[in-house]
Every structure is written in C-alpha cells, then in structure tokens.
mmCIF file with all atom_site columns, C-alpha atoms in Angstrom:
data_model
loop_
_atom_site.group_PDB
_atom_site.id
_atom_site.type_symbol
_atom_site.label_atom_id
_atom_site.label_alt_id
_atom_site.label_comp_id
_atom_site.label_asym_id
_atom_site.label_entity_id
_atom_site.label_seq_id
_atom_site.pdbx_PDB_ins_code
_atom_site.Cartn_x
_atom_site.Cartn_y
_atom_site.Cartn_z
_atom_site.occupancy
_atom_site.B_iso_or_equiv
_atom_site.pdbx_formal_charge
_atom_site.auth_seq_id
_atom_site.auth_comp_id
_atom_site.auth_asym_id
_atom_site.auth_atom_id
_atom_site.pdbx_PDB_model_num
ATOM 1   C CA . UNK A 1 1   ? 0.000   0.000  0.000  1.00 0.00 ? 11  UNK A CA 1
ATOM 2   C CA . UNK A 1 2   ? 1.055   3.642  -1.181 1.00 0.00 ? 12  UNK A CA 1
ATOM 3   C CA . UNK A 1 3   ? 0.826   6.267  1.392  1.00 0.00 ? 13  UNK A CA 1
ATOM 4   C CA . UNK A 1 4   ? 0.342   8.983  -1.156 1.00 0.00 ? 14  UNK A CA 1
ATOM 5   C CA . UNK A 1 5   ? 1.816   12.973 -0.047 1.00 0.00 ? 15  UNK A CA 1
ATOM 6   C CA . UNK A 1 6   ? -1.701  13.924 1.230  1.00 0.00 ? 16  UNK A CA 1
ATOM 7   C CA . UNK A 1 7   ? -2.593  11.071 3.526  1.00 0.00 ? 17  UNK A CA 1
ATOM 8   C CA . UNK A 1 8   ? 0.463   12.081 5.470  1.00 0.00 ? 18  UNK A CA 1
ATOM 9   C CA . UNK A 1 9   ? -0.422  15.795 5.255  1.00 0.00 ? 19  UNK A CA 1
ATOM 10  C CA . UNK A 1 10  ? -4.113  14.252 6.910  1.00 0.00 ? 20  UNK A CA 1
ATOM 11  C CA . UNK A 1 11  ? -2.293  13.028 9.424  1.00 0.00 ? 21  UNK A CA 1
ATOM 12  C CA . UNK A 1 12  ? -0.132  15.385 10.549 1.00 0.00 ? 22  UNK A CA 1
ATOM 13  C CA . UNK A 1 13  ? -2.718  18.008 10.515 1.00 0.00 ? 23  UNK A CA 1
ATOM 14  C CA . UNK A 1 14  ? -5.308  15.834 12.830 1.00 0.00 ? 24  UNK A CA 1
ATOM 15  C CA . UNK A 1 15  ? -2.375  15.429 15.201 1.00 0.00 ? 25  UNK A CA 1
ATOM 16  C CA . UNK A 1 16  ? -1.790  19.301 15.191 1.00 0.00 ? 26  UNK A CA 1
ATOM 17  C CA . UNK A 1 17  ? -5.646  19.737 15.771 1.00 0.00 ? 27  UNK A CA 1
ATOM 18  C CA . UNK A 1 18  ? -5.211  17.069 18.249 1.00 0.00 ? 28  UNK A CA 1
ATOM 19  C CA . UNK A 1 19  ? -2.716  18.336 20.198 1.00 0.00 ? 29  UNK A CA 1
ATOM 20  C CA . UNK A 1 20  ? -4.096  22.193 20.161 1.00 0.00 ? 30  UNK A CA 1
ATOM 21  C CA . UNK A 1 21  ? -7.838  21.061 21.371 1.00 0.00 ? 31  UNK A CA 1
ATOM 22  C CA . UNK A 1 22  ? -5.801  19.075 24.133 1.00 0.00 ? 32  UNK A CA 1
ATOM 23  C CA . UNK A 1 23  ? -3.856  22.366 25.027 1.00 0.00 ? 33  UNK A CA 1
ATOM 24  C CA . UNK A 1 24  ? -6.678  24.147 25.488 1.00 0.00 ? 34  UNK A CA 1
ATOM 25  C CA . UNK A 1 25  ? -8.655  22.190 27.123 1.00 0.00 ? 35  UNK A CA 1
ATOM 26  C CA . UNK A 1 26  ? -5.761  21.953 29.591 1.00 0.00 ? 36  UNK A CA 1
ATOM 27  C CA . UNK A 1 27  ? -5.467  25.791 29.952 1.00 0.00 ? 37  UNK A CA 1
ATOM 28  C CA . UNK A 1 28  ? -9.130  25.486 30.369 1.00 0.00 ? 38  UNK A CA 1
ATOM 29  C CA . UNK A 1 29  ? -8.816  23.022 33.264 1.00 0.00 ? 39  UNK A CA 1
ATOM 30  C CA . UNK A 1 30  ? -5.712  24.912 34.525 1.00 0.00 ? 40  UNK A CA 1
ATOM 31  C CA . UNK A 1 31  ? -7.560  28.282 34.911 1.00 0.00 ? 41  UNK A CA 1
ATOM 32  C CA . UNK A 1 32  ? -11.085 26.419 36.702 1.00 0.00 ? 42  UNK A CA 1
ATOM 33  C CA . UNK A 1 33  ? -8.485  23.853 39.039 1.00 0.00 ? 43  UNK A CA 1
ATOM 34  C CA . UNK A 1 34  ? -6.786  27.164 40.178 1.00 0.00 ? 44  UNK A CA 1
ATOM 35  C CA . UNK A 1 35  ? -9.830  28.879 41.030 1.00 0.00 ? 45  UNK A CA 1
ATOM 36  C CA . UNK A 1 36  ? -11.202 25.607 42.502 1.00 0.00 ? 46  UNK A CA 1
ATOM 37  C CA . UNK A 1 37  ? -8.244  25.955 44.592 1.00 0.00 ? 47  UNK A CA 1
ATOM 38  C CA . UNK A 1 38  ? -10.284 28.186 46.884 1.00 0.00 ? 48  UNK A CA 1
ATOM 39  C CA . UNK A 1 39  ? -13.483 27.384 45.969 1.00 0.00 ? 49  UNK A CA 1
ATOM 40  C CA . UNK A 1 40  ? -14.763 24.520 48.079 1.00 0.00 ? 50  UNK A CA 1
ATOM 41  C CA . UNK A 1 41  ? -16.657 21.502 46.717 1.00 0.00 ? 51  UNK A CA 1
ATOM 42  C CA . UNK A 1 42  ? -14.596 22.472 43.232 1.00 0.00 ? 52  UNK A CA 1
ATOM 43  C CA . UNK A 1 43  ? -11.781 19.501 42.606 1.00 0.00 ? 53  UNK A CA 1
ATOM 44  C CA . UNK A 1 44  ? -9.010  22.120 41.478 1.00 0.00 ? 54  UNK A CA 1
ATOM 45  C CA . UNK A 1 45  ? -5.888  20.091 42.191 1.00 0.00 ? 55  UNK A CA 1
ATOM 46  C CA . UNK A 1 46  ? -7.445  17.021 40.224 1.00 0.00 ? 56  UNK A CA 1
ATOM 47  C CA . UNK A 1 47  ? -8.355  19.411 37.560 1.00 0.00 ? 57  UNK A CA 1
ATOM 48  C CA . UNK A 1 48  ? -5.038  20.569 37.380 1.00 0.00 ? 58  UNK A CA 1
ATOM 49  C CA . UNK A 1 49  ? -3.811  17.079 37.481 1.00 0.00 ? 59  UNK A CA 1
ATOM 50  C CA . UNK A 1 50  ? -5.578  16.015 34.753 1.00 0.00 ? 60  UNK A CA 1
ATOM 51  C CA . UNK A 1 51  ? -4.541  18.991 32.724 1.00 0.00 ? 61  UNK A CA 1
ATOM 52  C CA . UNK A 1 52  ? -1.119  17.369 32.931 1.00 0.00 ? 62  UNK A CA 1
ATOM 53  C CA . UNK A 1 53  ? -2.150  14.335 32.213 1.00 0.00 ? 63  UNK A CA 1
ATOM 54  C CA . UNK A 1 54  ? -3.655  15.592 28.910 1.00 0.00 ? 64  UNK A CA 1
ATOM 55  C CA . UNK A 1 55  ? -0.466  17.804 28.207 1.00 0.00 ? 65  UNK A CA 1
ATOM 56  C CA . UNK A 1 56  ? 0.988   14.349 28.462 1.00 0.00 ? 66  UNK A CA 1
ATOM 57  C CA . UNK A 1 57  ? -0.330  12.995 25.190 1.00 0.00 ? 67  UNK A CA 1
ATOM 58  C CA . UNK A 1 58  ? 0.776   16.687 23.259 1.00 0.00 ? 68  UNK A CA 1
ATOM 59  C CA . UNK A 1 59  ? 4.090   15.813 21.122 1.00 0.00 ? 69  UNK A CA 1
ATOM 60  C CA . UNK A 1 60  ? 4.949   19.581 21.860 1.00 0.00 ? 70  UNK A CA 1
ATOM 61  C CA . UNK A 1 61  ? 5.602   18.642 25.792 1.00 0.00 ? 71  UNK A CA 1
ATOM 62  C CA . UNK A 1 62  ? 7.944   16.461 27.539 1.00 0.00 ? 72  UNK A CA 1
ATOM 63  C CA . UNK A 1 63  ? 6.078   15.526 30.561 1.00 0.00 ? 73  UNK A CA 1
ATOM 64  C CA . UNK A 1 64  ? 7.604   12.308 31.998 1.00 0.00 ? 74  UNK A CA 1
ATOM 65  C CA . UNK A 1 65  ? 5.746   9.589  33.427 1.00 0.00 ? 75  UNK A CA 1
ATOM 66  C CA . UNK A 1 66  ? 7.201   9.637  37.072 1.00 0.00 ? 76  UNK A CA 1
ATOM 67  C CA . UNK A 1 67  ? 5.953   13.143 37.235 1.00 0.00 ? 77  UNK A CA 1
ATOM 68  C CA . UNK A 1 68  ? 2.279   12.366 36.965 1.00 0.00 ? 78  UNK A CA 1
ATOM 69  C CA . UNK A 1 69  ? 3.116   9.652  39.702 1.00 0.00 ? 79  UNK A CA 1
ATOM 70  C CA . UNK A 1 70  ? 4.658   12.214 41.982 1.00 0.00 ? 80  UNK A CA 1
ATOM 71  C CA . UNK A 1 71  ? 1.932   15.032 41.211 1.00 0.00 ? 81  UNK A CA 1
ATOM 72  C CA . UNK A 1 72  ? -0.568  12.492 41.207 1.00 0.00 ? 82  UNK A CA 1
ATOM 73  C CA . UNK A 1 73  ? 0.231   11.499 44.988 1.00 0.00 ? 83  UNK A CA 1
ATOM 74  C CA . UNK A 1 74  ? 0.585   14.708 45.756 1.00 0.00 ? 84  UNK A CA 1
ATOM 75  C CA . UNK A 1 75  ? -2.721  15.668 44.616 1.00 0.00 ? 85  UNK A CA 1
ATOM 76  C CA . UNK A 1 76  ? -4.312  12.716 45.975 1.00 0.00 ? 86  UNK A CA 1
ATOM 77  C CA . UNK A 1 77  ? -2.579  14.037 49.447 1.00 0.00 ? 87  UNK A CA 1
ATOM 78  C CA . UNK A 1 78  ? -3.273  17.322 49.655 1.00 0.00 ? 88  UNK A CA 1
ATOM 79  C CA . UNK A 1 79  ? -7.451  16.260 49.096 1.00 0.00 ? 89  UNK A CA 1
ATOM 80  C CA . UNK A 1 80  ? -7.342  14.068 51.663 1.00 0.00 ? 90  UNK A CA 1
ATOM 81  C CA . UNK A 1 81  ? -5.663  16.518 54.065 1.00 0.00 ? 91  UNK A CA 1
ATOM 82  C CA . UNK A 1 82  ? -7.876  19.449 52.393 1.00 0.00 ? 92  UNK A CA 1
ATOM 83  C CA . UNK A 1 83  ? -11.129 17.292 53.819 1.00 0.00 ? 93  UNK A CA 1
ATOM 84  C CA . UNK A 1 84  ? -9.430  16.989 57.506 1.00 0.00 ? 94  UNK A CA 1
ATOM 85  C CA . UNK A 1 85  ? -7.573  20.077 58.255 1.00 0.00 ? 95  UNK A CA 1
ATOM 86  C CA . UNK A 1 86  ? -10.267 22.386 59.080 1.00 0.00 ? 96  UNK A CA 1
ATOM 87  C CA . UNK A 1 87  ? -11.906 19.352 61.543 1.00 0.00 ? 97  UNK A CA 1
ATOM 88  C CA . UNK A 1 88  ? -8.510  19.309 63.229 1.00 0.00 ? 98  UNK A CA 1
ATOM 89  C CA . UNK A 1 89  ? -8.014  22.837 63.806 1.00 0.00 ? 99  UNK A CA 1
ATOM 90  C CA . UNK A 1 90  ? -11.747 23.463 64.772 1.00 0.00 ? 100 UNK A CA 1
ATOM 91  C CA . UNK A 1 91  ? -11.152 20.187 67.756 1.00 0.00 ? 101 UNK A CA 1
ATOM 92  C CA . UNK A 1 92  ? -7.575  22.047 68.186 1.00 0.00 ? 102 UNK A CA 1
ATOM 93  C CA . UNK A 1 93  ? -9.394  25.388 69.500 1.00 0.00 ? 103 UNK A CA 1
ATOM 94  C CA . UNK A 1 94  ? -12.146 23.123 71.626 1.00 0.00 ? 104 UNK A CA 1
ATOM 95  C CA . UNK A 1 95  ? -14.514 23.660 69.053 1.00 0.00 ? 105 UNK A CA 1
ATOM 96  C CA . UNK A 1 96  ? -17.967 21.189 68.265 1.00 0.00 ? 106 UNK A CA 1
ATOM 97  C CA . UNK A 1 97  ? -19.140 19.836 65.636 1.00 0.00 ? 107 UNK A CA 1
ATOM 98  C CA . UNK A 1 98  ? -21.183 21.721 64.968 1.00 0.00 ? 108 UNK A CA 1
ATOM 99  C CA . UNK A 1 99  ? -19.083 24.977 64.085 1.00 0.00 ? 109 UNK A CA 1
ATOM 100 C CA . UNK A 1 100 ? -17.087 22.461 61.528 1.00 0.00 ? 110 UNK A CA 1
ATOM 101 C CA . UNK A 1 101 ? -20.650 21.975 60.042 1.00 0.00 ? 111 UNK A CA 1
ATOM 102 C CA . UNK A 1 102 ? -21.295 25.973 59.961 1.00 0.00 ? 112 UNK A CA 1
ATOM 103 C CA . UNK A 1 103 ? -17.877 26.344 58.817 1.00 0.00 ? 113 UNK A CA 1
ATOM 104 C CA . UNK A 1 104 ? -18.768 24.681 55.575 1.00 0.00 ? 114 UNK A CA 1
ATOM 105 C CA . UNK A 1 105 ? -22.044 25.710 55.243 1.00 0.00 ? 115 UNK A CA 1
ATOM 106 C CA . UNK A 1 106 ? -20.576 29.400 55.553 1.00 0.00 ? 116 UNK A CA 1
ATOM 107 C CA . UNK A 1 107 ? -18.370 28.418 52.858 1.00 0.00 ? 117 UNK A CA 1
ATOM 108 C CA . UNK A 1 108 ? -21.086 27.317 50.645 1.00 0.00 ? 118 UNK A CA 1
ATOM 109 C CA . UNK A 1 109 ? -22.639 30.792 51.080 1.00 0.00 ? 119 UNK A CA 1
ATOM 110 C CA . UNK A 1 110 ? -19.532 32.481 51.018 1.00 0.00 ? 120 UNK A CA 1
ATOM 111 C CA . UNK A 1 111 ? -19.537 30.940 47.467 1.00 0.00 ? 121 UNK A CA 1
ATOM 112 C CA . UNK A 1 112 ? -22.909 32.410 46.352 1.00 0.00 ? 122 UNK A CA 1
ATOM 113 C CA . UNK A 1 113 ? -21.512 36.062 47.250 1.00 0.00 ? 123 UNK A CA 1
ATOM 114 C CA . UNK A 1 114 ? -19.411 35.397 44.040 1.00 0.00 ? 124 UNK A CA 1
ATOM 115 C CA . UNK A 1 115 ? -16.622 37.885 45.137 1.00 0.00 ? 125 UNK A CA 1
ATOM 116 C CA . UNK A 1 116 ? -13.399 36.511 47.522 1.00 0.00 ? 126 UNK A CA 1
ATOM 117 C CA . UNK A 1 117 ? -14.095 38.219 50.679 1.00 0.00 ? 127 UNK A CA 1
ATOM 118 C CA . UNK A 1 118 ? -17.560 36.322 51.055 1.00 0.00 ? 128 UNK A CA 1
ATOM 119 C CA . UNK A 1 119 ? -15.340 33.011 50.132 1.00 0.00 ? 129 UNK A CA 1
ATOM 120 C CA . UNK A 1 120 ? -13.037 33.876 52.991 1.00 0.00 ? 130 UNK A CA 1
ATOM 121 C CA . UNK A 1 121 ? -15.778 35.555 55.663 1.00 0.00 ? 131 UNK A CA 1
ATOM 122 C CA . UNK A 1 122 ? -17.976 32.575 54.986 1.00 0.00 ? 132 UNK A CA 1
ATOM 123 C CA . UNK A 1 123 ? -16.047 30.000 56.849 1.00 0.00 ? 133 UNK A CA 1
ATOM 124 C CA . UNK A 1 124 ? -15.227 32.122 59.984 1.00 0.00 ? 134 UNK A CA 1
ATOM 125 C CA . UNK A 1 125 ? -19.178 33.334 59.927 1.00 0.00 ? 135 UNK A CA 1
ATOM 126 C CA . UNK A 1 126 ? -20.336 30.455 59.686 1.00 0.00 ? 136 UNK A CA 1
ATOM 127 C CA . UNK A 1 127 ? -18.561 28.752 62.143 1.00 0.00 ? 137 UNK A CA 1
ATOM 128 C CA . UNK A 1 128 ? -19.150 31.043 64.671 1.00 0.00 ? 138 UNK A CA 1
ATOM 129 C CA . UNK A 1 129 ? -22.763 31.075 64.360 1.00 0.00 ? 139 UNK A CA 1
ATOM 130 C CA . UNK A 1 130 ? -22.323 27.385 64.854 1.00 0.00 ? 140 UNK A CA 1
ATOM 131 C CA . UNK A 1 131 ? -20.777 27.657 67.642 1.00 0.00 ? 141 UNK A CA 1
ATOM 132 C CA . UNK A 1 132 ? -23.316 29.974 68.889 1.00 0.00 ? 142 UNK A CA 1
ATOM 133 C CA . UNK A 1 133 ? -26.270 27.872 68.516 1.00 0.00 ? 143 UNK A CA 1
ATOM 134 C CA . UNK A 1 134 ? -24.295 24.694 69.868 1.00 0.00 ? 144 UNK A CA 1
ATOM 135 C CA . UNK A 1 135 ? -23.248 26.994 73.062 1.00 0.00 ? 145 UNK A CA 1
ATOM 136 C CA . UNK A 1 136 ? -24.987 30.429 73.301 1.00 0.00 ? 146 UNK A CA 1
ATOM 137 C CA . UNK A 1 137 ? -23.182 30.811 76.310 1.00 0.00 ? 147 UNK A CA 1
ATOM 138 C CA . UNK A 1 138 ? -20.122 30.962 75.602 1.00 0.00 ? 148 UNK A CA 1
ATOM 139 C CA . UNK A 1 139 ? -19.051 33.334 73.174 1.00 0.00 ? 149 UNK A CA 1
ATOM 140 C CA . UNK A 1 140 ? -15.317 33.804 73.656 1.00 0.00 ? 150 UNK A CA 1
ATOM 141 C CA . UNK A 1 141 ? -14.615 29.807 72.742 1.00 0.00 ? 151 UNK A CA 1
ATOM 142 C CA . UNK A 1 142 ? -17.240 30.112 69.347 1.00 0.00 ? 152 UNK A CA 1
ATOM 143 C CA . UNK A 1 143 ? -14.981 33.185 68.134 1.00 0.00 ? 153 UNK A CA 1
ATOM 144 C CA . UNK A 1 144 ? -11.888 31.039 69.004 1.00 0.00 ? 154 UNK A CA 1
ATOM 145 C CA . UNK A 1 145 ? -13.397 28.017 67.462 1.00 0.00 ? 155 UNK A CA 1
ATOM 146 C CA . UNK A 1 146 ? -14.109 29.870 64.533 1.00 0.00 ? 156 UNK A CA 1
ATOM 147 C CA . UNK A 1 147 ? -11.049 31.554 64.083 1.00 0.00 ? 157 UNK A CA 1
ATOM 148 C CA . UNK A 1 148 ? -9.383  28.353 63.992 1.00 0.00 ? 158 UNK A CA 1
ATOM 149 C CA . UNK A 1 149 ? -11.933 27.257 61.652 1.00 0.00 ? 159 UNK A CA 1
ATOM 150 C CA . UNK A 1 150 ? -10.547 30.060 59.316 1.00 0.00 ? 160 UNK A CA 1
ATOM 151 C CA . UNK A 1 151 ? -7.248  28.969 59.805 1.00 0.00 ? 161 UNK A CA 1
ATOM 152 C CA . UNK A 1 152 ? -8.040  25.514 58.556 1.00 0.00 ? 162 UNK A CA 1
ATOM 153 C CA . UNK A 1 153 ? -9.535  26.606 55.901 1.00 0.00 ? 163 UNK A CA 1
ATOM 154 C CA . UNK A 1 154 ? -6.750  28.895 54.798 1.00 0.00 ? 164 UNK A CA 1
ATOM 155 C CA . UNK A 1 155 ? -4.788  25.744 55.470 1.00 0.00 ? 165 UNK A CA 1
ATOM 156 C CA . UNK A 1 156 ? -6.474  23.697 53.271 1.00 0.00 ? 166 UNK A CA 1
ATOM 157 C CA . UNK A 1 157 ? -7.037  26.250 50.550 1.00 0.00 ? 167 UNK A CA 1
ATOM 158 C CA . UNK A 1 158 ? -2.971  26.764 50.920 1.00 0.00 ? 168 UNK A CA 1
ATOM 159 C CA . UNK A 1 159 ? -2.042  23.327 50.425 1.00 0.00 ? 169 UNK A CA 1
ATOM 160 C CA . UNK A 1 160 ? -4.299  22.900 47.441 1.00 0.00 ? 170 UNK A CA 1
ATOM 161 C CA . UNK A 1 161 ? -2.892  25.991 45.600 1.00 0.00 ? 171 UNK A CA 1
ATOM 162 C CA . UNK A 1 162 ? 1.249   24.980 45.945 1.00 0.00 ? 172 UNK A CA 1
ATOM 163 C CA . UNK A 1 163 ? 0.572   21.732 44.623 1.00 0.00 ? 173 UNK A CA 1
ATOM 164 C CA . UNK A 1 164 ? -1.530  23.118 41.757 1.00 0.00 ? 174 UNK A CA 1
ATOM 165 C CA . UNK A 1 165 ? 0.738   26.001 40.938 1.00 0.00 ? 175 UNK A CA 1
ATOM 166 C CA . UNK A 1 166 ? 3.596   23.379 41.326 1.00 0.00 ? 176 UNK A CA 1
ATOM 167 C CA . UNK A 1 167 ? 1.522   21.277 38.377 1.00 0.00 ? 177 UNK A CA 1
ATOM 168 C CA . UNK A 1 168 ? 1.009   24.452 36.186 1.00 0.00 ? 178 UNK A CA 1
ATOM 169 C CA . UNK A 1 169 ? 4.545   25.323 36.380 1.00 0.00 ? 179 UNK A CA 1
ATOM 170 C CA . UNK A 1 170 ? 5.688   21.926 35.276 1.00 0.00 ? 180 UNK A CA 1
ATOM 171 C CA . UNK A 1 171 ? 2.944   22.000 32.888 1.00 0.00 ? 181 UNK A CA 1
ATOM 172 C CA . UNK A 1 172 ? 4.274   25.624 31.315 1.00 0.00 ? 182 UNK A CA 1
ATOM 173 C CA . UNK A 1 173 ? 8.075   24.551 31.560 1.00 0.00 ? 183 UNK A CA 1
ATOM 174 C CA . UNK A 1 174 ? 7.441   21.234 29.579 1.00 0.00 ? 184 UNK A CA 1
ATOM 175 C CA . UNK A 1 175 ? 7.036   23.149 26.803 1.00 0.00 ? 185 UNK A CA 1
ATOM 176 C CA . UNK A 1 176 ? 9.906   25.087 26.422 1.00 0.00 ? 186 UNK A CA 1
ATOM 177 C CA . UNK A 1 177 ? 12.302  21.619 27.709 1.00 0.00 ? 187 UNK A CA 1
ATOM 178 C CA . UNK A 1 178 ? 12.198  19.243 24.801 1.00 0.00 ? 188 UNK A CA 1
#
C-alpha cells in the first residue's frame, strides 16, 4: 500500500488539531483547578492534574511519566488533608461539631456572594454562628473556634494551591524543555 503525499499531510494536521484542542482544554482546566483551589466543593488540584495528564499525550511537551506519579500522589494528598484540616483545627481550638458543620455551610454561602471576601468571611461566619447555637453561652470559645476554623480553611485552601501552581509550572516549563 502507497501512502500517497496527502494522507500524510491528513495526518499530521489531525495530530496538530489534536494536540491544540488538548492544550486548550488543559489551559481550560488549569484556569477552573486554580480557582477551585479556593473554591470549596470544586476539585481544582485534580483538575489541574488532569490537565497534565492531557499535556501528556501533546508531542509539543515532555512531561515524563514519574511526574504524573509524583503530582498524582501529591494531589491525591493534599485532598485528603484538604477534607481533615479544618476538623482538626476546629477540635484544636475546643470547638464542636457543629461549628465544623457551619464552617462549611458558611463556605457554601460564602460561594454564592461570588466575590473573595464572602469566600473567605464565609467559613469564619459560619462557624461562629455554629458555635453559637451549639453553646450560646459561651461566646469567647465560638470566636476562638471559629477563628481556627478560618485557619483551617486557609490551610487547606494553601495546600491545594502549591501543589496546583507546582503542576502548572511543570505544565508551562514542559514546553519550552524538549
């Protein structure tokens, strides 16, 4: 069989569309995993993850293998710790339960503000009023809980964004390191 001149020219230029819609669907993942970074209940680090992963398969990149192992364990990490930091810092301060619980729900409508200081109120807010309605009496411990609450957040939030700006720089530098 003859592989005649435009075949090849067919499929070199589906492996250039290829590798373009796979860029920018990785910027596009890149730009929504950072921002999930602080949003809650958004998976930015896997996002970011995967944007690597699909850089991975883009001939213009050289992202090697035991990189997406490392990043991947990494990401894997920092979600698990994301889900138990602010828990441990609330029990940390002698908070309940229950400002945890108004910690995230404060979150969630810290999210609905749409702007960064309801994102970062939201958590300290809401735990305090959780506090508050688990102990009325005791205000001094919910503001304490729910500073600490804050903290773990920020924690959390922290964590996610060094690992994801560690993945977008790797992502960024394996194109210019062929």
């Amino acid at each position: 069989m003859v592989l005649r001149w435009w075949a090849v020219v067919g499929i070199i230029f589906s492996m250039i569309v290829r590798d373009i819609a796979f860029i920018a669907i990785g910027v596009i993942m890149i730009i929504v995993g950072i921002i999930g970074c602080i949003v809650p209940a958004m998976p930015g680090t896997p996002l970011c993850w995967g944007a690597l992963m699909l850089g991975y398969f883009v001939q213009w990149t050289n992202i090697a293998i035991p990189a997406l192992v490392i990043f991947g364990v990494l990401t894997v990490t920092v979600e698990v710790l994301n889900s138990f930091v602010p828990g441990i810092f609330s029990k940390k301060s002698g908070g309940s339960k229950a400002g945890s619980r108004g910690a995230m729900f404060g979150v969630m409508l810290g999210v609905f503000t749409g702007n960064v200081v309801g994102i970062l109120l939201g958590p300290f807010l809401g735990a305090l009023v959780g506090e508050l309605i688990h102990d009325k009496s005791n205000f001094k411990t919910a503001l304490k809980s729910a500073w600490f609450s804050f903290l773990g957040f920020l924690t959390g939030s922290g964590l996610r964004l060094m690992v994801s700006c560690a993945i977008v720089i790797y992502y960024i530098s394996s194109f210019f390191h062929k």
